[in-house]
Amino acid sequence: MFRLKALVSLEPGNEFRDIASSMYEGKWLVLFYWPLSFSKTFPPELFDFGRRYGELIDRGADVLAASTDAPYIHLAWRKEHPALYGLPFPTLADFRRELARRLGVVSKHDGSPLRATFLIDPDRTIRWACAYDHSIERSANDVLRVLDGIAPASRVRYSTLETARLPQSKPAPLLEAVG
């Protein structure tokens, strides 16, 4: 799927590493794009995912953030925002927009990526995708809710439900249902 340079640390000499999608095979992956570094809008979102990272890991999911900025832009931006110093996940530098184009999240207006989030299953299938309007704040809580709904580990607690006993009904056509 991809191989991109990523910022993985603020420690001099260890800042960057190549990240490949194959490194995440067999686990759930949360991949989210932010449109522009050095914007005041996006540090709280990245911080939120960093703060909730342990909960995502507990559910068998890892996290990658991405933008179309170059790796050194990510480094400078994170150094400027103390809340982003300790992010526990890599930030991908998709500066050629290769992955963003394949995912269909490049804005036709300005070429920046949309504010998009993807939930990818262990078989590399995108199970959930959401593109947010710039006026709507993205939340790790939304991703946790969706992950709980579709990830097998989250469904185990519901496995004792006897679906055979549930009433089987056929949906009524809309006009009949209304009236």
PDB file of C-alpha atoms in Angstrom, residues 34 36-50 77-78 81-85:
ATOM      1  CA  TRP A  34      -4.454  16.709   8.503  1.00  0.00           C
ATOM      2  CA  LEU A  36      -1.708  21.786   6.948  1.00  0.00           C
ATOM      3  CA  SER A  37       1.046  21.938   9.534  1.00  0.00           C
ATOM      4  CA  PHE A  38       1.515  25.238  11.361  1.00  0.00           C
ATOM      5  CA  SER A  39      -2.230  25.648  11.628  1.00  0.00           C
ATOM      6  CA  LYS A  40      -3.731  26.241  15.061  1.00  0.00           C
ATOM      7  CA  THR A  41      -6.605  23.866  14.265  1.00  0.00           C
ATOM      8  CA  PHE A  42      -4.784  20.548  14.093  1.00  0.00           C
ATOM      9  CA  PRO A  43      -2.447  20.284  17.134  1.00  0.00           C
ATOM     10  CA  PRO A  44      -5.418  19.566  19.454  1.00  0.00           C
ATOM     11  CA  GLU A  45      -6.523  16.695  17.183  1.00  0.00           C
ATOM     12  CA  LEU A  46      -3.071  15.121  17.104  1.00  0.00           C
ATOM     13  CA  PHE A  47      -2.754  15.614  20.859  1.00  0.00           C
ATOM     14  CA  ASP A  48      -6.159  13.940  21.351  1.00  0.00           C
ATOM     15  CA  PHE A  49      -5.060  10.872  19.370  1.00  0.00           C
ATOM     16  CA  GLY A  50      -1.798  10.832  21.350  1.00  0.00           C
ATOM     17  CA  TRP A  77       5.974  22.103  13.558  1.00  0.00           C
ATOM     18  CA  ARG A  78       6.175  19.566  16.370  1.00  0.00           C
ATOM     19  CA  HIS A  81       4.035  22.945  19.717  1.00  0.00           C
ATOM     20  CA  PRO A  82       4.881  21.527  23.174  1.00  0.00           C
ATOM     21  CA  ALA A  83       1.641  19.489  23.167  1.00  0.00           C
ATOM     22  CA  LEU A  84       3.028  17.514  20.206  1.00  0.00           C
ATOM     23  CA  TYR A  85       6.467  16.727  21.669  1.00  0.00           C
TER      24      TYR A  85
END
